[in-house]
Amino acid sequence: MLNLLKRRWYFIGVVLITGALIFAWNKSVTKAQNTKENKYILKRQDLKEYLSLSGTVDADEHAILRFQSSGRISWVGVKEGDYVKKFQGIASLDQNELQKNLKKYMNTYLKERWDYDQTREDKQIKNIGGLSEDARREAIRVFDKAQFDLDNAVLDVELKEIALRYSYLYTPIEGLVVRVDSPFAGVNITPAQAEFEVINPSTIYFSATADQSDVVGLKQGMSGEIVLDAYPDNDIPGEITMISFIPKTGETGTAYKVKIKMNADNANYPFKYGMTGDISFVTQNKNNVLSIPTSYIKSEKNNKYVLKEEQGKRIKTYVKTGSEIDSETIITTGLKEGDIIYD
């Protein structure tokens, strides 16, 4: 019985000692790992700071066409997906009524012209002699009225000519017809009910928005890489062609429009109007500089220092710093390549 108790206590002691050894070993490993994680060896490297902006594909040549007046569509010459040339006809309203109105007002003009000529012959104001002042003024008023009536008749004819001309719709740009609200002839429409939309795919660009704190780092001619959400593995070279001077309307903050030329072939229309994506710019680029993670730098009053390893000890070492780029700070003086520092 005694031997059994001894063996039991012996087993318990072995378990406790083993557990203590395991605990101590784990603690030392954890400490070593922490020490390793907090240690940094200085080296020279290339640093780049990127600025990423979101945007959409837009187009310089984009037209929405509509008639100026209501009427009945007599002809539609395009359908969605057609490619049209500049000044090509799109659609027309029924011109019968317009032509008759024009003829009617032309007849009115001719009548007023004849009345005017007759009045001028009858009055001959400049050659009339012996008229009283009242009679002369009355003659002048009659002559002026005839002139006004003639002028109004001319304006009426011109307005009807304009209405006739505007009843024929043509595109001011070449490109794809992307929307036709009224594709059939014989339909009565108002100007808002019959819109035709044309976009020139060869004039697309990437339109981004930059916050006021970011736009100061951009300049015309700066190059970047565009990645559209539809083509995540395709980097498209881009170049800034315009930065707006006034803030973009409709934004919650103060933001500016940035126009970026897309240097890519769009012959088969792979990049479509309205596609979303991002563009990245390199705003800072420093090559072969000595830098450390910014988190390793500590402050003391107006000075900055790091904990550098010297003969197995951590020594407070004051440093001077340069630019901070992507969570890395350039060290100008106080450290050299190969030095070991701790967080």
Short mmCIF file of C-alpha atoms in Angstrom, two decimals:
data_model
loop_
_atom_site.label_atom_id
_atom_site.label_comp_id
_atom_site.label_asym_id
_atom_site.label_seq_id
_atom_site.Cartn_x
_atom_site.Cartn_y
_atom_site.Cartn_z
CA MET A 1 0.00 0.00 0.00
CA LEU A 2 2.85 2.37 0.84
CA ASN A 3 4.61 1.59 -2.39
CA LEU A 4 1.42 2.32 -4.30
CA LEU A 5 1.17 5.78 -2.66
CA LYS A 6 4.81 6.50 -3.42
CA ARG A 7 4.38 5.57 -7.02
CA ARG A 8 1.27 7.77 -7.23
CA TRP A 9 3.06 10.79 -5.76
CA TYR A 10 6.01 10.10 -8.00
CA PHE A 11 3.72 10.14 -11.07
CA ILE A 12 2.06 13.37 -9.95
CA GLY A 13 5.47 14.99 -9.45
CA VAL A 14 6.62 13.97 -12.90
CA VAL A 15 3.45 15.44 -14.43
CA LEU A 16 3.88 18.73 -12.56
CA ILE A 17 7.53 19.03 -13.50
CA THR A 18 6.78 18.24 -17.12
CA GLY A 19 3.99 20.82 -17.20
CA ALA A 20 6.27 23.44 -15.67
CA LEU A 21 8.97 22.72 -18.23
CA ILE A 22 6.47 22.94 -21.08
CA PHE A 23 5.11 26.24 -19.74
CA ALA A 24 8.60 27.70 -19.40
CA TRP A 25 9.54 26.55 -22.89
CA ASN A 26 6.40 28.05 -24.41
CA LYS A 27 7.04 31.31 -22.62
CA SER A 28 10.60 31.49 -23.88
CA VAL A 29 9.49 30.67 -27.44
CA THR A 30 6.78 33.35 -27.28
CA LYS A 31 9.29 35.86 -25.97
CA ALA A 32 11.72 34.97 -28.71
CA GLN A 33 9.00 35.30 -31.32
CA ASN A 34 7.93 38.68 -29.95
CA THR A 35 11.53 39.83 -29.91
CA LYS A 36 11.96 38.65 -33.47
CA GLU A 37 8.77 40.38 -34.57
CA ASN A 38 9.82 43.66 -32.93
CA LYS A 39 13.32 43.66 -34.42
CA TYR A 40 14.09 45.44 -37.69
CA ILE A 41 17.34 45.45 -39.67
CA LEU A 42 17.89 48.64 -41.63
CA LYS A 43 18.33 48.35 -45.38
CA ARG A 44 18.17 50.55 -48.42
CA GLN A 45 15.10 50.25 -50.61
CA ASP A 46 12.94 51.94 -53.22
CA LEU A 47 9.82 53.65 -51.88
CA LYS A 48 6.72 54.58 -53.82
CA GLU A 49 3.57 56.33 -52.63
CA TYR A 50 0.39 55.64 -54.57
CA LEU A 51 -2.83 57.64 -54.90
CA SER A 52 -5.90 55.72 -56.06
CA LEU A 53 -9.01 57.42 -57.45
CA SER A 54 -12.34 55.91 -58.44
CA GLY A 55 -14.19 56.87 -61.58
CA THR A 56 -16.16 55.85 -64.66
CA VAL A 57 -15.70 55.71 -68.41
CA ASP A 58 -17.09 58.86 -70.06
CA ALA A 59 -16.97 60.32 -73.58
CA ASP A 60 -16.09 63.73 -75.00
CA GLU A 61 -18.59 63.42 -77.85
CA HIS A 62 -21.98 62.56 -76.38
CA ALA A 63 -25.21 64.04 -77.73
CA ILE A 64 -28.86 63.71 -76.72
CA LEU A 65 -31.07 64.84 -79.61
CA ARG A 66 -34.73 65.86 -79.48
CA PHE A 67 -37.22 67.84 -81.56
CA GLN A 68 -38.00 71.41 -80.53
CA SER A 69 -41.75 71.04 -81.03
CA SER A 70 -44.45 68.41 -80.81
CA GLY A 71 -45.73 66.60 -83.88
CA ARG A 72 -46.12 63.30 -85.65
CA ILE A 73 -42.98 61.36 -86.54
CA SER A 74 -43.03 60.64 -90.26
CA TRP A 75 -39.61 58.97 -90.56
CA VAL A 76 -37.05 57.27 -88.30
CA GLY A 77 -33.75 56.52 -90.04
CA VAL A 78 -31.78 54.73 -87.31
CA LYS A 79 -32.11 52.02 -84.70
CA GLU A 80 -30.21 51.30 -81.52
CA GLY A 81 -26.72 49.98 -82.27
CA ASP A 82 -26.33 51.76 -85.63
CA TYR A 83 -23.15 53.69 -86.33
CA VAL A 84 -23.89 57.12 -87.80
CA LYS A 85 -21.74 59.73 -89.49
CA LYS A 86 -21.57 63.40 -88.55
CA PHE A 87 -24.61 65.36 -89.80
CA GLN A 88 -26.44 62.15 -90.80
CA GLY A 89 -30.24 62.32 -90.65
CA ILE A 90 -31.87 60.61 -87.67
CA ALA A 91 -35.60 61.29 -87.87
CA SER A 92 -38.19 63.75 -89.14
CA LEU A 93 -41.57 65.10 -88.14
CA ASP A 94 -44.47 65.37 -90.59
CA GLN A 95 -43.75 68.53 -92.56
CA ASN A 96 -47.07 68.93 -94.40
CA GLU A 97 -48.59 71.23 -91.81
CA LEU A 98 -45.34 73.17 -91.44
CA GLN A 99 -45.03 73.68 -95.18
CA LYS A 100 -48.63 74.90 -95.44
CA ASN A 101 -48.10 77.28 -92.53
CA LEU A 102 -44.98 78.58 -94.20
CA LYS A 103 -46.91 79.16 -97.45
CA LYS A 104 -49.72 80.90 -95.55
CA TYR A 105 -47.31 83.27 -93.82
CA MET A 106 -45.47 83.88 -97.07
CA ASN A 107 -48.77 85.02 -98.59
CA THR A 108 -49.33 87.28 -95.60
CA TYR A 109 -45.86 88.72 -96.11
CA LEU A 110 -46.56 89.45 -99.76
CA LYS A 111 -49.85 91.18 -98.85
CA GLU A 112 -48.10 93.31 -96.23
CA ARG A 113 -45.40 94.14 -98.71
CA TRP A 114 -47.92 95.35 -101.25
CA ASP A 115 -49.78 97.35 -98.56
CA TYR A 116 -46.51 98.92 -97.51
CA ASP A 117 -45.62 99.89 -101.06
CA GLN A 118 -49.12 101.32 -101.62
CA THR A 119 -48.93 103.35 -98.40
CA ARG A 120 -45.56 104.68 -99.38
CA GLU A 121 -46.85 105.77 -102.77
CA ASP A 122 -50.00 107.30 -101.32
CA LYS A 123 -48.35 109.31 -98.59
CA GLN A 124 -45.02 110.41 -100.04
CA ILE A 125 -44.41 112.11 -96.74
CA LYS A 126 -41.24 113.84 -97.74
CA ASN A 127 -42.82 115.36 -100.84
CA ILE A 128 -46.15 116.41 -99.36
CA GLY A 129 -46.46 120.12 -99.00
CA GLY A 130 -49.00 122.34 -97.34
CA LEU A 131 -50.03 119.77 -94.72
CA SER A 132 -50.82 120.83 -91.23
CA GLU A 133 -48.63 119.47 -88.44
CA ASP A 134 -51.39 117.09 -87.27
CA ALA A 135 -51.92 115.75 -90.78
CA ARG A 136 -48.20 115.23 -91.23
CA ARG A 137 -47.94 113.30 -87.94
CA GLU A 138 -50.91 111.13 -88.90
CA ALA A 139 -49.25 110.33 -92.21
CA ILE A 140 -46.03 109.36 -90.42
CA ARG A 141 -47.97 107.06 -88.03
CA VAL A 142 -49.70 105.30 -90.95
CA PHE A 143 -46.37 104.84 -92.70
CA ASP A 144 -44.68 103.47 -89.53
CA LYS A 145 -47.58 101.06 -88.93
CA ALA A 146 -47.20 99.71 -92.45
CA GLN A 147 -43.46 99.22 -91.79
CA PHE A 148 -44.16 97.36 -88.51
CA ASP A 149 -46.72 95.09 -90.19
CA LEU A 150 -44.21 94.28 -92.91
CA ASP A 151 -41.47 93.53 -90.38
CA ASN A 152 -43.78 91.20 -88.43
CA ALA A 153 -44.71 89.38 -91.62
CA VAL A 154 -41.01 88.84 -92.38
CA LEU A 155 -40.43 87.49 -88.86
CA ASP A 156 -43.40 85.12 -89.15
CA VAL A 157 -41.99 83.67 -92.36
CA GLU A 158 -38.54 83.26 -90.79
CA LEU A 159 -40.00 81.52 -87.73
CA LYS A 160 -41.91 79.08 -89.91
CA GLU A 161 -38.76 78.38 -91.88
CA ILE A 162 -36.95 77.64 -88.62
CA ALA A 163 -39.74 75.30 -87.46
CA LEU A 164 -39.58 73.49 -90.80
CA ARG A 165 -35.82 73.17 -90.54
CA TYR A 166 -36.00 71.91 -86.95
CA SER A 167 -38.52 69.25 -87.89
CA TYR A 168 -35.60 67.32 -89.39
CA LEU A 169 -33.24 65.83 -86.80
CA TYR A 170 -29.58 65.09 -87.56
CA THR A 171 -26.60 64.15 -85.40
CA PRO A 172 -23.83 66.73 -84.85
CA ILE A 173 -21.31 63.94 -84.09
CA GLU A 174 -20.45 60.53 -85.44
CA GLY A 175 -20.79 57.49 -83.23
CA LEU A 176 -23.07 54.76 -81.96
CA VAL A 177 -26.81 55.26 -81.55
CA VAL A 178 -27.29 53.99 -77.99
CA ARG A 179 -30.91 55.02 -77.37
CA VAL A 180 -34.02 55.55 -79.52
CA ASP A 181 -37.12 56.45 -77.52
CA SER A 182 -39.52 56.42 -80.48
CA PRO A 183 -38.37 53.88 -83.07
CA PHE A 184 -41.58 53.89 -85.14
CA ALA A 185 -43.04 56.42 -87.58
CA GLY A 186 -46.63 57.60 -87.23
CA VAL A 187 -46.40 58.31 -83.51
CA ASN A 188 -47.39 61.67 -82.07
CA ILE A 189 -44.71 62.92 -79.70
CA THR A 190 -43.64 65.79 -77.52
CA PRO A 191 -39.96 66.81 -77.47
CA ALA A 192 -39.35 64.87 -74.22
CA GLN A 193 -40.88 61.67 -75.60
CA ALA A 194 -38.59 61.21 -78.59
CA GLU A 195 -34.94 61.40 -77.59
CA PHE A 196 -32.08 59.94 -79.62
CA GLU A 197 -28.72 59.41 -77.89
CA VAL A 198 -25.40 59.15 -79.76
CA ILE A 199 -21.94 58.46 -78.26
CA ASN A 200 -18.63 58.44 -80.13
CA PRO A 201 -16.70 55.44 -78.68
CA SER A 202 -13.40 56.74 -80.05
CA THR A 203 -13.58 59.73 -77.68
CA ILE A 204 -13.92 57.84 -74.40
CA TYR A 205 -11.85 58.78 -71.36
CA PHE A 206 -11.71 57.88 -67.67
CA SER A 207 -13.39 60.44 -65.45
CA ALA A 208 -12.23 60.37 -61.81
CA THR A 209 -12.97 62.51 -58.77
CA ALA A 210 -10.21 63.74 -56.44
CA ASP A 211 -10.71 65.20 -52.97
CA GLN A 212 -9.19 68.62 -52.36
CA SER A 213 -6.46 67.04 -50.21
CA ASP A 214 -5.52 64.66 -53.05
CA VAL A 215 -5.87 66.94 -56.07
CA VAL A 216 -2.87 69.05 -54.96
CA GLY A 217 -0.63 66.03 -55.67
CA LEU A 218 -1.85 65.73 -59.26
CA LYS A 219 -0.78 67.61 -62.35
CA GLN A 220 -1.56 67.58 -66.05
CA GLY A 221 0.47 65.00 -67.95
CA MET A 222 0.88 62.66 -64.97
CA SER A 223 0.65 58.98 -65.91
CA GLY A 224 -1.22 56.24 -64.08
CA GLU A 225 -2.67 52.76 -64.44
CA ILE A 226 -6.42 52.26 -64.90
CA VAL A 227 -8.07 49.01 -63.79
CA LEU A 228 -11.72 48.64 -64.77
CA ASP A 229 -13.95 46.41 -62.65
CA ALA A 230 -14.95 44.56 -65.83
CA TYR A 231 -11.29 43.79 -66.63
CA PRO A 232 -9.52 43.32 -63.27
CA ASP A 233 -6.43 41.73 -64.88
CA ASN A 234 -5.99 44.40 -67.56
CA ASP A 235 -3.93 47.48 -66.70
CA ILE A 236 -4.71 50.38 -69.04
CA PRO A 237 -2.16 53.22 -69.29
CA GLY A 238 -3.70 56.60 -68.59
CA GLU A 239 -2.59 60.23 -68.68
CA ILE A 240 -4.19 63.26 -67.02
CA THR A 241 -5.37 65.74 -69.65
CA MET A 242 -7.46 68.07 -67.45
CA ILE A 243 -8.01 68.92 -63.79
CA SER A 244 -11.07 71.08 -63.16
CA PHE A 245 -10.58 74.47 -61.55
CA ILE A 246 -13.94 74.47 -59.73
CA PRO A 247 -15.40 71.70 -57.52
CA LYS A 248 -17.63 69.09 -59.07
CA THR A 249 -21.32 69.63 -58.32
CA GLY A 250 -23.34 66.98 -56.55
CA GLU A 251 -20.48 65.75 -54.35
CA THR A 252 -20.79 65.61 -50.56
CA GLY A 253 -17.35 67.18 -50.06
CA THR A 254 -15.06 69.45 -52.04
CA ALA A 255 -13.95 67.28 -54.94
CA TYR A 256 -12.59 68.00 -58.40
CA LYS A 257 -13.03 66.26 -61.74
CA VAL A 258 -9.90 64.68 -63.21
CA LYS A 259 -9.99 63.72 -66.89
CA ILE A 260 -7.67 60.85 -67.92
CA LYS A 261 -6.91 59.79 -71.48
CA MET A 262 -7.14 56.01 -71.93
CA ASN A 263 -4.21 54.85 -74.05
CA ALA A 264 -5.87 51.69 -75.32
CA ASP A 265 -7.51 50.47 -78.51
CA ASN A 266 -11.30 50.59 -78.37
CA ALA A 267 -12.00 49.57 -81.97
CA ASN A 268 -14.28 46.69 -80.99
CA TYR A 269 -15.77 48.63 -78.05
CA PRO A 270 -14.38 46.51 -75.16
CA PHE A 271 -14.41 49.61 -72.93
CA LYS A 272 -17.98 50.80 -72.66
CA TYR A 273 -19.53 54.04 -71.48
CA GLY A 274 -20.30 53.96 -67.75
CA MET A 275 -17.85 51.19 -66.76
CA THR A 276 -16.43 51.76 -63.27
CA GLY A 277 -12.89 51.32 -62.04
CA ASP A 278 -9.88 52.89 -60.33
CA ILE A 279 -6.72 54.63 -61.42
CA SER A 280 -3.46 54.61 -59.43
CA PHE A 281 -0.78 57.30 -59.60
CA VAL A 282 2.74 57.29 -58.15
CA THR A 283 2.81 60.57 -56.24
CA GLN A 284 6.22 60.04 -54.62
CA ASN A 285 9.16 57.93 -55.76
CA LYS A 286 12.41 57.65 -53.77
CA ASN A 287 15.09 55.21 -54.89
CA ASN A 288 17.84 53.61 -52.79
CA VAL A 289 16.96 55.36 -49.54
CA LEU A 290 17.48 54.24 -45.94
CA SER A 291 14.11 53.86 -44.27
CA ILE A 292 12.36 52.17 -41.37
CA PRO A 293 8.71 51.50 -40.50
CA THR A 294 7.23 54.69 -39.07
CA SER A 295 5.95 52.76 -36.02
CA TYR A 296 9.57 52.28 -34.81
CA ILE A 297 10.10 56.02 -34.42
CA LYS A 298 9.40 57.56 -31.01
CA SER A 299 9.17 61.18 -30.00
CA GLU A 300 10.68 63.10 -27.09
CA LYS A 301 9.74 66.76 -27.02
CA ASN A 302 10.82 67.99 -30.45
CA ASN A 303 13.25 65.15 -31.08
CA LYS A 304 12.80 61.74 -32.64
CA TYR A 305 14.65 58.60 -31.59
CA VAL A 306 14.75 54.84 -32.00
CA LEU A 307 15.94 51.97 -29.81
CA LYS A 308 19.10 50.68 -31.50
CA GLU A 309 20.91 47.50 -30.54
CA GLU A 310 24.50 48.06 -29.37
CA GLN A 311 26.46 45.23 -27.70
CA GLY A 312 23.28 43.37 -26.87
CA LYS A 313 21.58 46.40 -25.33
CA ARG A 314 18.87 48.74 -26.61
CA ILE A 315 20.22 52.28 -26.74
CA LYS A 316 18.15 55.41 -27.32
CA THR A 317 19.46 56.89 -30.57
CA TYR A 318 18.29 60.22 -31.93
CA VAL A 319 17.59 60.44 -35.64
CA LYS A 320 16.59 62.94 -38.30
CA THR A 321 13.88 61.95 -40.73
CA GLY A 322 12.71 62.83 -44.22
CA SER A 323 9.50 62.04 -46.05
CA GLU A 324 7.02 59.42 -44.91
CA ILE A 325 6.00 57.19 -47.81
CA ASP A 326 3.54 54.33 -47.45
CA SER A 327 4.13 53.81 -43.68
CA GLU A 328 7.92 54.02 -44.17
CA THR A 329 9.98 56.99 -42.99
CA ILE A 330 13.27 57.98 -44.61
CA ILE A 331 16.21 58.29 -42.19
CA THR A 332 18.65 61.08 -43.09
CA THR A 333 21.03 60.92 -40.12
CA GLY A 334 21.54 58.84 -36.97
CA LEU A 335 21.45 55.32 -38.42
CA LYS A 336 23.24 53.31 -41.09
CA GLU A 337 22.49 50.27 -43.19
CA GLY A 338 22.62 47.07 -41.16
CA ASP A 339 21.72 48.67 -37.83
CA ILE A 340 19.20 46.75 -35.72
CA ILE A 341 16.35 48.61 -34.03
CA TYR A 342 13.44 47.55 -31.84
CA ASP A 343 9.87 48.71 -31.52
#
